[in-house]
Structure formats: structure tokens, C-alpha cells
């Protein structure tokens, strides 16, 4: 590996990310035509509903395949999303100054995911489960459920749609456009970032990997 670069995301996780992205964006737009009454005419011949179900299968199966390939890594990743400390509070306090005014001083050193990225990862897991449970019940259980239960399922499916859709816009902005996140894209495209970027953006993680390399 190029000595000036460190690996942030390995190939399997990058493949999962991009497969999941295609599935999610497809689900988002085929869901949108059901959500917005004025777009209902697009769902009339049911093609969008069929596509929604095909994308849903990919959305559910892709992470399950990853789980069978790297169970330990997946468990470690999930633990990361659910482990929060005082440092995360420090990051949340310092984040507006950092992202709006470029003030790096107050930012506590971060792990391989910063607090904001961890929060997105947390939302992806929690709402991924909500999408899957409510969606599968709407798909296969509709006939057996009361009208009120169906309304509740649609309500929670819609909550997940609104929250994760809004957060996705922020995720894409921070990952692709924000002037401070200069190597975010290459982290997910090639898997690698410069040592300097790792040191300044993920100081705690960089210290850990530098130590394990030395020993
Ligand atoms: C995880 C797997 C998913 C499954 C199994 C699933 C399944 C379904 C089903 C069966 C419906 C009812 C469609 C119909 O009436 O024909 C539906 C509606 C919908 N889905 Fe999904 N879905 C999933 C994920 C997603 C995701 C990730 C999004 C958005 C990002 C999404 C957005 C929507 C929306 C907005 C609706 C319309 C709800 C309404 O009528 O207000 N779904 N989904
Ligand atoms: C729509 C286009 C998308 C783009 C352009 C995009 C871009 C990126 C980039 C550049 C990173 C690396 C960030 C870094 O390490 O500095 C990343 C990470 C990540 N992405 Fe995406 N992504 C997209 C969609 C999605 C979707 C749909 C999901 C989930 C369903 C998702 C989940 C994640 C997660 C959990 C991470 C790791 C945590 C984080 O960095 O926020 N992404 N993405």
C-alpha cells in the first residue's frame, strides 16, 4: 500500500455501501410516488410497486450476506454505532463551529467514525430494521391485519422514510461537498485516505493504527 495512505474502508464494506445506496435510492423514489398523492399516477400500473419490492429484497439481503462473510467485523461495527461517551457530547458541541466556521480547536480527536458519522450509522441500523419489519408486514401480512394495524405500519414506514431521507441529504452533502471533508469521497470510492487526513479528522483511530503498526 502507498505509505502516505491508510485504508479506511475495505472492499467488501464499500461494495455493500454502494449496493445498499442503489437499493435505498430506488426504494426512496418508488416509495415517493406512493407517498405523494399527486405522483400516484406513476404507480398506477403497479410497476413502481414491483420495483419497490425487488429493491427491498436487495436492501435486506445485502447486509445479511455481509454478516455471513465477516460476522465479527459486522458485530464490531454495530457495537460502534451503539457506543456513546462524553467525547461524543464534546463533538456535538464543537461541530457547529467546525462545520460552519472552520474552527478546529474545540474538536475532540475522533475514532474511525466521527460522532456525526456514528449517528448516521445508528439511524441506518435502527430505521433499516423499522423499514424491513413494517415493509415485510405490509407486503405479506396485509390480509391478516386490521385496517388500524396497517395504518400504524404505514405510519412507521413513513417516519423512517422522512427521517432517513432527510439525513441522507445531509450525509451526501457532508460526504461529497463540504469543504472540510476533502477526502471523504475517496474514503468510500478507493477505500484510502492520506495519513494527514486520518490524523486531523480521525486522530484517535490514527493513533491506534499507528501504534499497532509499530508493535
Ligand atoms: C426494507 C425493506 C422494505 C420493504 C420490504 C418495503 C415494503 C413496502 C411495501 C410493501 C409498501 C406498500 C406498497 C404498496 O402499497 O404497494 C411500501 C410503501 C412505501 N415504502 Fe417501502 N419497503 C422497504 C423499504 C423502504 C425504504 C428504504 C424506503 C424509503 C427510503 C421506503 C419508502 C416507502 C414509502 C414512502 C412507501 C409509501 C407509504 C405510504 O403509502 O405512505 N420503503 N414499502
Ligand atoms: C446517495 C449517495 C451516497 C453517497 C454519495 C454516499 C457517500 C458516502 C461517503 C463519501 C462516505 C465516507 C465518509 C467518510 O468516511 O468520510 C460514506 C459513508 C457511509 N455511508 Fe454513504 N453515501 C450515500 C448513500 C448512503 C446510503 C443510502 C446509506 C445507508 C442506507 C449510507 C450509509 C453510509 C454509512 C453508514 C457510512 C459510514 C458512516 C459515515 O461515514 O457517515 N450511505 N457514504
PDB file of C-alpha atoms and ligand atoms in Angstrom:
ATOM      1  CA  UNK A   1       0.000   0.000   0.000  1.00  0.00           C
ATOM      2  CA  UNK A   2       1.127   3.554  -0.665  1.00  0.00           C
ATOM      3  CA  UNK A   3       2.965   4.601   2.542  1.00  0.00           C
ATOM      4  CA  UNK A   4       1.254   8.027   2.565  1.00  0.00           C
ATOM      5  CA  UNK A   5      -2.194   6.432   2.604  1.00  0.00           C
ATOM      6  CA  UNK A   6      -4.142   4.364   5.119  1.00  0.00           C
ATOM      7  CA  UNK A   7      -7.110   2.105   4.407  1.00  0.00           C
ATOM      8  CA  UNK A   8     -10.392   3.375   5.913  1.00  0.00           C
ATOM      9  CA  UNK A   9     -12.930   1.073   4.247  1.00  0.00           C
ATOM     10  CA  UNK A  10     -12.093  -2.390   2.861  1.00  0.00           C
ATOM     11  CA  UNK A  11     -13.544  -3.528  -0.485  1.00  0.00           C
ATOM     12  CA  UNK A  12     -16.432  -5.682   0.924  1.00  0.00           C
ATOM     13  CA  UNK A  13     -17.799  -2.799   3.011  1.00  0.00           C
ATOM     14  CA  UNK A  14     -17.502  -0.408   0.050  1.00  0.00           C
ATOM     15  CA  UNK A  15     -19.372  -2.851  -2.198  1.00  0.00           C
ATOM     16  CA  UNK A  16     -22.077  -3.222   0.483  1.00  0.00           C
ATOM     17  CA  UNK A  17     -22.299   0.588   0.777  1.00  0.00           C
ATOM     18  CA  UNK A  18     -22.808   1.156  -2.951  1.00  0.00           C
ATOM     19  CA  UNK A  19     -25.205  -1.800  -3.449  1.00  0.00           C
ATOM     20  CA  UNK A  20     -27.198  -0.528  -0.474  1.00  0.00           C
ATOM     21  CA  UNK A  21     -27.145   3.004  -1.882  1.00  0.00           C
ATOM     22  CA  UNK A  22     -28.633   1.863  -5.219  1.00  0.00           C
ATOM     23  CA  UNK A  23     -31.317  -0.139  -3.359  1.00  0.00           C
ATOM     24  CA  UNK A  24     -32.083   2.730  -0.960  1.00  0.00           C
ATOM     25  CA  UNK A  25     -32.361   5.391  -3.677  1.00  0.00           C
ATOM     26  CA  UNK A  26     -34.625   3.079  -5.728  1.00  0.00           C
ATOM     27  CA  UNK A  27     -36.797   2.445  -2.639  1.00  0.00           C
ATOM     28  CA  UNK A  28     -36.860   6.168  -1.913  1.00  0.00           C
ATOM     29  CA  UNK A  29     -38.207   7.173  -5.344  1.00  0.00           C
ATOM     30  CA  UNK A  30     -40.597   4.226  -5.750  1.00  0.00           C
ATOM     31  CA  UNK A  31     -41.847   4.979  -2.215  1.00  0.00           C
ATOM     32  CA  UNK A  32     -42.170   8.691  -3.004  1.00  0.00           C
ATOM     33  CA  UNK A  33     -44.733   8.021  -5.737  1.00  0.00           C
ATOM     34  CA  UNK A  34     -46.923   6.272  -3.141  1.00  0.00           C
ATOM     35  CA  UNK A  35     -46.291   8.929  -0.505  1.00  0.00           C
ATOM     36  CA  UNK A  36     -47.134  11.998  -2.624  1.00  0.00           C
ATOM     37  CA  UNK A  37     -50.754  11.720  -3.863  1.00  0.00           C
ATOM     38  CA  UNK A  38     -50.015  13.974  -6.876  1.00  0.00           C
ATOM     39  CA  UNK A  39     -47.443  11.397  -8.083  1.00  0.00           C
ATOM     40  CA  UNK A  40     -49.888   8.499  -7.665  1.00  0.00           C
ATOM     41  CA  UNK A  41     -50.448   8.235 -11.438  1.00  0.00           C
ATOM     42  CA  UNK A  42     -46.853   6.916 -11.754  1.00  0.00           C
ATOM     43  CA  UNK A  43     -47.785   3.923  -9.552  1.00  0.00           C
ATOM     44  CA  UNK A  44     -50.974   3.167 -11.453  1.00  0.00           C
ATOM     45  CA  UNK A  45     -49.806   0.130 -13.431  1.00  0.00           C
ATOM     46  CA  UNK A  46     -48.002  -1.143 -10.296  1.00  0.00           C
ATOM     47  CA  UNK A  47     -44.520  -1.204 -11.867  1.00  0.00           C
ATOM     48  CA  UNK A  48     -43.145   1.053  -9.169  1.00  0.00           C
ATOM     49  CA  UNK A  49     -44.589  -1.315  -6.530  1.00  0.00           C
ATOM     50  CA  UNK A  50     -42.849  -4.295  -8.141  1.00  0.00           C
ATOM     51  CA  UNK A  51     -39.568  -2.362  -8.329  1.00  0.00           C
ATOM     52  CA  UNK A  52     -40.024  -1.328  -4.663  1.00  0.00           C
ATOM     53  CA  UNK A  53     -40.270  -4.980  -3.668  1.00  0.00           C
ATOM     54  CA  UNK A  54     -37.257  -6.060  -5.767  1.00  0.00           C
ATOM     55  CA  UNK A  55     -35.127  -3.252  -4.289  1.00  0.00           C
ATOM     56  CA  UNK A  56     -36.399  -4.195  -0.795  1.00  0.00           C
ATOM     57  CA  UNK A  57     -35.076  -7.744  -1.247  1.00  0.00           C
ATOM     58  CA  UNK A  58     -31.623  -6.354  -2.193  1.00  0.00           C
ATOM     59  CA  UNK A  59     -31.810  -3.874   0.721  1.00  0.00           C
ATOM     60  CA  UNK A  60     -32.433  -6.703   3.217  1.00  0.00           C
ATOM     61  CA  UNK A  61     -30.237  -9.425   1.715  1.00  0.00           C
ATOM     62  CA  UNK A  62     -27.059  -7.380   1.057  1.00  0.00           C
ATOM     63  CA  UNK A  63     -26.269  -6.742   4.768  1.00  0.00           C
ATOM     64  CA  UNK A  64     -27.202 -10.353   5.620  1.00  0.00           C
ATOM     65  CA  UNK A  65     -24.656 -11.600   3.064  1.00  0.00           C
ATOM     66  CA  UNK A  66     -22.076  -9.255   4.579  1.00  0.00           C
ATOM     67  CA  UNK A  67     -22.919 -10.652   8.015  1.00  0.00           C
ATOM     68  CA  UNK A  68     -22.131 -14.191   6.879  1.00  0.00           C
ATOM     69  CA  UNK A  69     -18.839 -13.092   5.260  1.00  0.00           C
ATOM     70  CA  UNK A  70     -17.476 -11.070   8.188  1.00  0.00           C
ATOM     71  CA  UNK A  71     -19.595 -11.737  11.280  1.00  0.00           C
ATOM     72  CA  UNK A  72     -17.001 -10.435  13.777  1.00  0.00           C
ATOM     73  CA  UNK A  73     -16.388  -7.246  11.792  1.00  0.00           C
ATOM     74  CA  UNK A  74     -20.128  -6.647  11.440  1.00  0.00           C
ATOM     75  CA  UNK A  75     -20.703  -7.080  15.199  1.00  0.00           C
ATOM     76  CA  UNK A  76     -17.778  -4.704  15.911  1.00  0.00           C
ATOM     77  CA  UNK A  77     -19.334  -2.164  13.512  1.00  0.00           C
ATOM     78  CA  UNK A  78     -22.791  -2.427  15.092  1.00  0.00           C
ATOM     79  CA  UNK A  79     -21.271  -2.042  18.588  1.00  0.00           C
ATOM     80  CA  UNK A  80     -19.579   1.146  17.410  1.00  0.00           C
ATOM     81  CA  UNK A  81     -22.933   2.671  16.427  1.00  0.00           C
ATOM     82  CA  UNK A  82     -24.366   1.959  19.891  1.00  0.00           C
ATOM     83  CA  UNK A  83     -21.351   3.031  21.999  1.00  0.00           C
ATOM     84  CA  UNK A  84     -21.507   6.668  23.055  1.00  0.00           C
ATOM     85  CA  UNK A  85     -19.370   8.627  25.524  1.00  0.00           C
ATOM     86  CA  UNK A  86     -18.723  12.142  26.833  1.00  0.00           C
ATOM     87  CA  UNK A  87     -16.392  12.727  23.870  1.00  0.00           C
ATOM     88  CA  UNK A  88     -19.385  12.489  21.548  1.00  0.00           C
ATOM     89  CA  UNK A  89     -21.064  15.259  23.524  1.00  0.00           C
ATOM     90  CA  UNK A  90     -17.888  17.342  23.104  1.00  0.00           C
ATOM     91  CA  UNK A  91     -18.013  16.705  19.342  1.00  0.00           C
ATOM     92  CA  UNK A  92     -21.682  17.711  19.114  1.00  0.00           C
ATOM     93  CA  UNK A  93     -20.937  20.966  20.966  1.00  0.00           C
ATOM     94  CA  UNK A  94     -17.937  21.793  18.776  1.00  0.00           C
ATOM     95  CA  UNK A  95     -19.486  20.641  15.456  1.00  0.00           C
ATOM     96  CA  UNK A  96     -21.388  23.876  14.524  1.00  0.00           C
ATOM     97  CA  UNK A  97     -18.189  25.961  14.931  1.00  0.00           C
ATOM     98  CA  UNK A  98     -16.246  23.413  12.904  1.00  0.00           C
ATOM     99  CA  UNK A  99     -18.672  22.865  10.009  1.00  0.00           C
ATOM    100  CA  UNK A 100     -19.891  26.470   9.709  1.00  0.00           C
ATOM    101  CA  UNK A 101     -16.726  28.442  10.605  1.00  0.00           C
ATOM    102  CA  UNK A 102     -13.828  26.001  10.156  1.00  0.00           C
ATOM    103  CA  UNK A 103     -12.867  26.228  13.853  1.00  0.00           C
ATOM    104  CA  UNK A 104     -10.910  23.008  14.547  1.00  0.00           C
ATOM    105  CA  UNK A 105      -9.760  23.848  18.089  1.00  0.00           C
ATOM    106  CA  UNK A 106     -12.721  22.514  20.070  1.00  0.00           C
ATOM    107  CA  UNK A 107     -12.997  19.212  18.168  1.00  0.00           C
ATOM    108  CA  UNK A 108     -12.046  16.203  20.330  1.00  0.00           C
ATOM    109  CA  UNK A 109      -9.967  13.544  18.491  1.00  0.00           C
ATOM    110  CA  UNK A 110     -12.294  11.049  16.783  1.00  0.00           C
ATOM    111  CA  UNK A 111     -12.315   7.319  16.121  1.00  0.00           C
ATOM    112  CA  UNK A 112     -12.610   5.807  12.630  1.00  0.00           C
ATOM    113  CA  UNK A 113     -16.117   7.311  12.510  1.00  0.00           C
ATOM    114  CA  UNK A 114     -16.696  10.767  13.944  1.00  0.00           C
ATOM    115  CA  UNK A 115     -19.790  11.353  16.117  1.00  0.00           C
ATOM    116  CA  UNK A 116     -21.886  12.628  13.192  1.00  0.00           C
ATOM    117  CA  UNK A 117     -20.955   9.582  11.086  1.00  0.00           C
ATOM    118  CA  UNK A 118     -21.734   7.327  14.041  1.00  0.00           C
ATOM    119  CA  UNK A 119     -25.135   8.983  14.358  1.00  0.00           C
ATOM    120  CA  UNK A 120     -25.866   8.317  10.669  1.00  0.00           C
ATOM    121  CA  UNK A 121     -24.718   4.692  11.076  1.00  0.00           C
ATOM    122  CA  UNK A 122     -27.055   4.405  14.119  1.00  0.00           C
ATOM    123  CA  UNK A 123     -30.004   5.805  12.086  1.00  0.00           C
ATOM    124  CA  UNK A 124     -29.233   3.449   9.194  1.00  0.00           C
ATOM    125  CA  UNK A 125     -29.357   0.408  11.507  1.00  0.00           C
ATOM    126  CA  UNK A 126     -32.434   1.432  13.523  1.00  0.00           C
ATOM    127  CA  UNK A 127     -34.516   2.621  10.566  1.00  0.00           C
ATOM    128  CA  UNK A 128     -33.231  -0.234   8.390  1.00  0.00           C
ATOM    129  CA  UNK A 129     -34.858  -2.611  10.895  1.00  0.00           C
ATOM    130  CA  UNK A 130     -38.038  -0.459  11.048  1.00  0.00           C
ATOM    131  CA  UNK A 131     -38.233  -0.412   7.218  1.00  0.00           C
ATOM    132  CA  UNK A 132     -37.745  -4.173   6.975  1.00  0.00           C
ATOM    133  CA  UNK A 133     -40.257  -5.159   9.689  1.00  0.00           C
ATOM    134  CA  UNK A 134     -43.017  -2.725   8.660  1.00  0.00           C
ATOM    135  CA  UNK A 135     -42.377  -3.300   4.928  1.00  0.00           C
ATOM    136  CA  UNK A 136     -42.450  -7.115   5.162  1.00  0.00           C
ATOM    137  CA  UNK A 137     -45.655  -6.985   7.227  1.00  0.00           C
ATOM    138  CA  UNK A 138     -47.265  -4.640   4.666  1.00  0.00           C
ATOM    139  CA  UNK A 139     -46.115  -6.976   1.894  1.00  0.00           C
ATOM    140  CA  UNK A 140     -47.094 -10.359   3.329  1.00  0.00           C
ATOM    141  CA  UNK A 141     -49.355  -9.684   6.328  1.00  0.00           C
ATOM    142  CA  UNK A 142     -51.811  -7.124   4.987  1.00  0.00           C
ATOM    143  CA  UNK A 143     -54.716  -9.564   4.529  1.00  0.00           C
ATOM    144  CA  UNK A 144     -54.415 -10.862   8.102  1.00  0.00           C
ATOM    145  CA  UNK A 145     -54.090  -7.427   9.763  1.00  0.00           C
ATOM    146  CA  UNK A 146     -56.784  -4.984  10.870  1.00  0.00           C
ATOM    147  CA  UNK A 147     -57.127  -1.697   8.988  1.00  0.00           C
ATOM    148  CA  UNK A 148     -55.801   0.141  12.045  1.00  0.00           C
ATOM    149  CA  UNK A 149     -52.687  -2.066  12.255  1.00  0.00           C
ATOM    150  CA  UNK A 150     -51.995  -1.416   8.548  1.00  0.00           C
ATOM    151  CA  UNK A 151     -52.274   2.342   9.168  1.00  0.00           C
ATOM    152  CA  UNK A 152     -49.754   2.081  12.025  1.00  0.00           C
ATOM    153  CA  UNK A 153     -47.330   0.125   9.817  1.00  0.00           C
ATOM    154  CA  UNK A 154     -47.624   2.733   7.069  1.00  0.00           C
ATOM    155  CA  UNK A 155     -47.129   5.486   9.664  1.00  0.00           C
ATOM    156  CA  UNK A 156     -43.829   3.989  10.931  1.00  0.00           C
ATOM    157  CA  UNK A 157     -42.677   3.178   7.376  1.00  0.00           C
ATOM    158  CA  UNK A 158     -43.306   6.849   6.536  1.00  0.00           C
ATOM    159  CA  UNK A 159     -41.499   8.111   9.674  1.00  0.00           C
ATOM    160  CA  UNK A 160     -38.445   6.053   8.669  1.00  0.00           C
ATOM    161  CA  UNK A 161     -38.754   7.400   5.106  1.00  0.00           C
ATOM    162  CA  UNK A 162     -38.878  11.066   6.204  1.00  0.00           C
ATOM    163  CA  UNK A 163     -36.099  10.864   8.832  1.00  0.00           C
ATOM    164  CA  UNK A 164     -33.670   8.733   6.820  1.00  0.00           C
ATOM    165  CA  UNK A 165     -34.423  10.634   3.588  1.00  0.00           C
ATOM    166  CA  UNK A 166     -33.626  13.985   5.261  1.00  0.00           C
ATOM    167  CA  UNK A 167     -30.498  12.579   6.914  1.00  0.00           C
ATOM    168  CA  UNK A 168     -29.360  11.111   3.592  1.00  0.00           C
ATOM    169  CA  UNK A 169     -29.265  14.623   2.093  1.00  0.00           C
ATOM    170  CA  UNK A 170     -27.017  15.722   4.963  1.00  0.00           C
ATOM    171  CA  UNK A 171     -24.909  12.564   4.566  1.00  0.00           C
ATOM    172  CA  UNK A 172     -24.352  13.187   0.852  1.00  0.00           C
ATOM    173  CA  UNK A 173     -23.607  16.889   1.436  1.00  0.00           C
ATOM    174  CA  UNK A 174     -21.008  16.097   4.130  1.00  0.00           C
ATOM    175  CA  UNK A 175     -19.521  13.171   2.220  1.00  0.00           C
ATOM    176  CA  UNK A 176     -19.256  14.845  -1.170  1.00  0.00           C
ATOM    177  CA  UNK A 177     -19.498  18.642  -0.958  1.00  0.00           C
ATOM    178  CA  UNK A 178     -18.423  20.021   2.420  1.00  0.00           C
ATOM    179  CA  UNK A 179     -15.098  21.911   2.084  1.00  0.00           C
ATOM    180  CA  UNK A 180     -13.623  20.421   5.312  1.00  0.00           C
ATOM    181  CA  UNK A 181     -14.339  16.792   4.330  1.00  0.00           C
ATOM    182  CA  UNK A 182     -11.884  16.796   1.429  1.00  0.00           C
ATOM    183  CA  UNK A 183     -11.092  13.062   1.433  1.00  0.00           C
ATOM    184  CA  UNK A 184     -14.448  11.666   2.467  1.00  0.00           C
ATOM    185  CA  UNK A 185     -15.314  10.686  -1.093  1.00  0.00           C
ATOM    186  CA  UNK A 186     -12.021   8.886  -1.717  1.00  0.00           C
ATOM    187  CA  UNK A 187     -12.521   7.003   1.593  1.00  0.00           C
ATOM    188  CA  UNK A 188     -15.643   5.367   0.135  1.00  0.00           C
ATOM    189  CA  UNK A 189     -14.518   5.309  -3.522  1.00  0.00           C
ATOM    190  CA  UNK A 190     -10.978   3.898  -3.291  1.00  0.00           C
ATOM    191  CA  UNK A 191     -11.053   2.961   0.402  1.00  0.00           C
ATOM    192  CA  UNK A 192      -7.962   5.070   1.176  1.00  0.00           C
ATOM    193  CA  UNK A 193      -7.250   8.420   2.789  1.00  0.00           C
ATOM    194  CA  UNK A 194      -3.977  10.274   3.386  1.00  0.00           C
ATOM    195  CA  UNK A 195      -2.208   9.901   6.736  1.00  0.00           C
ATOM    196  CA  UNK A 196      -2.570  13.649   7.223  1.00  0.00           C
ATOM    197  CA  UNK A 197      -6.354  13.489   6.728  1.00  0.00           C
ATOM    198  CA  UNK A 198      -6.565  10.466   9.063  1.00  0.00           C
ATOM    199  CA  UNK A 199      -4.526  12.318  11.711  1.00  0.00           C
ATOM    200  CA  UNK A 200      -6.546  15.555  11.521  1.00  0.00           C
ATOM    201  CA  UNK A 201     -10.044  14.026  11.082  1.00  0.00           C
ATOM    202  CA  UNK A 202      -9.810  10.721  12.962  1.00  0.00           C
ATOM    203  CA  UNK A 203      -6.983  11.397  15.461  1.00  0.00           C
ATOM    204  CA  UNK A 204      -7.895   8.675  17.981  1.00  0.00           C
ATOM    205  CA  UNK A 205      -8.151   5.985  15.309  1.00  0.00           C
ATOM    206  CA  UNK A 206      -4.938   7.156  13.600  1.00  0.00           C
ATOM    207  CA  UNK A 207      -3.043   6.927  16.920  1.00  0.00           C
ATOM    208  CA  UNK A 208      -4.365   3.343  17.388  1.00  0.00           C
ATOM    209  CA  UNK A 209      -3.420   2.106  13.911  1.00  0.00           C
ATOM    210  CA  UNK A 210      -0.006   3.811  14.063  1.00  0.00           C
ATOM    211  CA  UNK A 211       0.709   2.112  17.419  1.00  0.00           C
ATOM    212  CA  UNK A 212      -0.344  -1.351  16.204  1.00  0.00           C
ATOM    213  CA  UNK A 213       1.825  -0.888  13.080  1.00  0.00           C
ATOM    214  CA  UNK A 214       4.878  -0.053  15.239  1.00  0.00           C
ATOM    215  CA  UNK A 215       4.465  -3.034  17.641  1.00  0.00           C
TER     216      UNK A 215
HETATM  217  C1  LIG B   1     -36.565  -2.719   3.898  1.00  0.00           C
HETATM  218  C2  LIG B   1     -37.362  -3.150   3.028  1.00  0.00           C
HETATM  219  C3  LIG B   1     -38.668  -2.528   2.571  1.00  0.00           C
HETATM  220  C4  LIG B   1     -39.803  -3.232   2.337  1.00  0.00           C
HETATM  221  C5  LIG B   1     -39.989  -4.737   2.481  1.00  0.00           C
HETATM  222  C6  LIG B   1     -40.796  -2.281   1.900  1.00  0.00           C
HETATM  223  C7  LIG B   1     -42.087  -2.603   1.546  1.00  0.00           C
HETATM  224  C8  LIG B   1     -43.091  -1.704   1.274  1.00  0.00           C
HETATM  225  C9  LIG B   1     -44.459  -2.062   0.979  1.00  0.00           C
HETATM  226  C10 LIG B   1     -44.997  -3.489   0.886  1.00  0.00           C
HETATM  227  C11 LIG B   1     -45.133  -0.920   0.808  1.00  0.00           C
HETATM  228  C12 LIG B   1     -46.619  -0.799   0.448  1.00  0.00           C
HETATM  229  C13 LIG B   1     -46.616  -0.619  -1.036  1.00  0.00           C
HETATM  230  C14 LIG B   1     -47.920  -0.840  -1.692  1.00  0.00           C
HETATM  231  O1  LIG B   1     -48.953  -0.386  -1.168  1.00  0.00           O
HETATM  232  O2  LIG B   1     -47.885  -1.437  -2.767  1.00  0.00           O
HETATM  233  C15 LIG B   1     -44.219   0.176   0.961  1.00  0.00           C
HETATM  234  C16 LIG B   1     -44.541   1.513   0.858  1.00  0.00           C
HETATM  235  C17 LIG B   1     -43.636   2.546   0.965  1.00  0.00           C
HETATM  236  N1  LIG B   1     -42.269   2.423   1.142  1.00  0.00           N
HETATM  237 FE1  LIG B   1     -41.272   0.718   1.489  1.00  0.00          FE
HETATM  238  N2  LIG B   1     -40.248  -1.018   1.886  1.00  0.00           N
HETATM  239  C18 LIG B   1     -38.930  -1.117   2.292  1.00  0.00           C
HETATM  240  C19 LIG B   1     -38.010  -0.089   2.390  1.00  0.00           C
HETATM  241  C20 LIG B   1     -38.284   1.225   2.097  1.00  0.00           C
HETATM  242  C21 LIG B   1     -37.328   2.292   2.103  1.00  0.00           C
HETATM  243  C22 LIG B   1     -35.825   2.124   2.405  1.00  0.00           C
HETATM  244  C23 LIG B   1     -37.991   3.444   1.789  1.00  0.00           C
HETATM  245  C24 LIG B   1     -37.500   4.848   1.656  1.00  0.00           C
HETATM  246  C25 LIG B   1     -36.274   5.261   1.745  1.00  0.00           C
HETATM  247  C26 LIG B   1     -39.381   3.098   1.619  1.00  0.00           C
HETATM  248  C27 LIG B   1     -40.389   4.007   1.349  1.00  0.00           C
HETATM  249  C28 LIG B   1     -41.716   3.680   1.206  1.00  0.00           C
HETATM  250  C29 LIG B   1     -42.780   4.680   1.101  1.00  0.00           C
HETATM  251  C30 LIG B   1     -42.627   6.203   1.160  1.00  0.00           C
HETATM  252  C31 LIG B   1     -43.978   3.958   0.943  1.00  0.00           C
HETATM  253  C32 LIG B   1     -45.390   4.550   0.793  1.00  0.00           C
HETATM  254  C33 LIG B   1     -46.088   4.543   2.128  1.00  0.00           C
HETATM  255  C34 LIG B   1     -47.388   5.301   2.065  1.00  0.00           C
HETATM  256  O3  LIG B   1     -48.306   4.823   1.370  1.00  0.00           O
HETATM  257  O4  LIG B   1     -47.461   6.384   2.709  1.00  0.00           O
HETATM  258  N3  LIG B   1     -39.535   1.738   1.797  1.00  0.00           N
HETATM  259  N4  LIG B   1     -42.967  -0.330   1.252  1.00  0.00           N
HETATM  260  C1  LIG B   2     -26.744   8.579  -2.198  1.00  0.00           C
HETATM  261  C2  LIG B   2     -25.486   8.583  -2.299  1.00  0.00           C
HETATM  262  C3  LIG B   2     -24.461   8.368  -1.214  1.00  0.00           C
HETATM  263  C4  LIG B   2     -23.232   8.933  -1.226  1.00  0.00           C
HETATM  264  C5  LIG B   2     -22.670   9.888  -2.280  1.00  0.00           C
HETATM  265  C6  LIG B   2     -22.526   8.463  -0.043  1.00  0.00           C
HETATM  266  C7  LIG B   2     -21.229   8.790   0.278  1.00  0.00           C
HETATM  267  C8  LIG B   2     -20.534   8.321   1.365  1.00  0.00           C
HETATM  268  C9  LIG B   2     -19.161   8.650   1.672  1.00  0.00           C
HETATM  269  C10 LIG B   2     -18.290   9.559   0.829  1.00  0.00           C
HETATM  270  C11 LIG B   2     -18.837   8.021   2.831  1.00  0.00           C
HETATM  271  C12 LIG B   2     -17.481   8.054   3.550  1.00  0.00           C
HETATM  272  C13 LIG B   2     -17.482   9.079   4.654  1.00  0.00           C
HETATM  273  C14 LIG B   2     -16.148   9.127   5.381  1.00  0.00           C
HETATM  274  O1  LIG B   2     -15.705   8.095   5.868  1.00  0.00           O
HETATM  275  O2  LIG B   2     -15.567  10.220   5.455  1.00  0.00           O
HETATM  276  C15 LIG B   2     -19.998   7.281   3.275  1.00  0.00           C
HETATM  277  C16 LIG B   2     -20.081   6.543   4.442  1.00  0.00           C
HETATM  278  C17 LIG B   2     -21.202   5.923   4.884  1.00  0.00           C
HETATM  279  N1  LIG B   2     -22.409   5.811   4.200  1.00  0.00           N
HETATM  280 FE1  LIG B   2     -22.881   6.693   2.439  1.00  0.00          FE
HETATM  281  N2  LIG B   2     -23.344   7.619   0.677  1.00  0.00           N
HETATM  282  C18 LIG B   2     -24.550   7.533   0.005  1.00  0.00           C
HETATM  283  C19 LIG B   2     -25.638   6.793   0.384  1.00  0.00           C
HETATM  284  C20 LIG B   2     -25.729   6.063   1.556  1.00  0.00           C
HETATM  285  C21 LIG B   2     -26.906   5.305   1.961  1.00  0.00           C
HETATM  286  C22 LIG B   2     -28.201   5.204   1.160  1.00  0.00           C
HETATM  287  C23 LIG B   2     -26.602   4.740   3.161  1.00  0.00           C
HETATM  288  C24 LIG B   2     -27.457   3.866   4.042  1.00  0.00           C
HETATM  289  C25 LIG B   2     -28.562   3.295   3.714  1.00  0.00           C
HETATM  290  C26 LIG B   2     -25.247   5.134   3.502  1.00  0.00           C
HETATM  291  C27 LIG B   2     -24.580   4.759   4.653  1.00  0.00           C
HETATM  292  C28 LIG B   2     -23.288   5.112   4.976  1.00  0.00           C
HETATM  293  C29 LIG B   2     -22.643   4.780   6.233  1.00  0.00           C
HETATM  294  C30 LIG B   2     -23.325   4.024   7.400  1.00  0.00           C
HETATM  295  C31 LIG B   2     -21.346   5.277   6.170  1.00  0.00           C
HETATM  296  C32 LIG B   2     -20.289   5.201   7.297  1.00  0.00           C
HETATM  297  C33 LIG B   2     -20.562   6.316   8.283  1.00  0.00           C
HETATM  298  C34 LIG B   2     -20.362   7.667   7.671  1.00  0.00           C
HETATM  299  O3  LIG B   2     -19.288   7.916   7.119  1.00  0.00           O
HETATM  300  O4  LIG B   2     -21.314   8.502   7.722  1.00  0.00           O
HETATM  301  N3  LIG B   2     -24.749   5.929   2.507  1.00  0.00           N
HETATM  302  N4  LIG B   2     -21.025   7.470   2.347  1.00  0.00           N
END
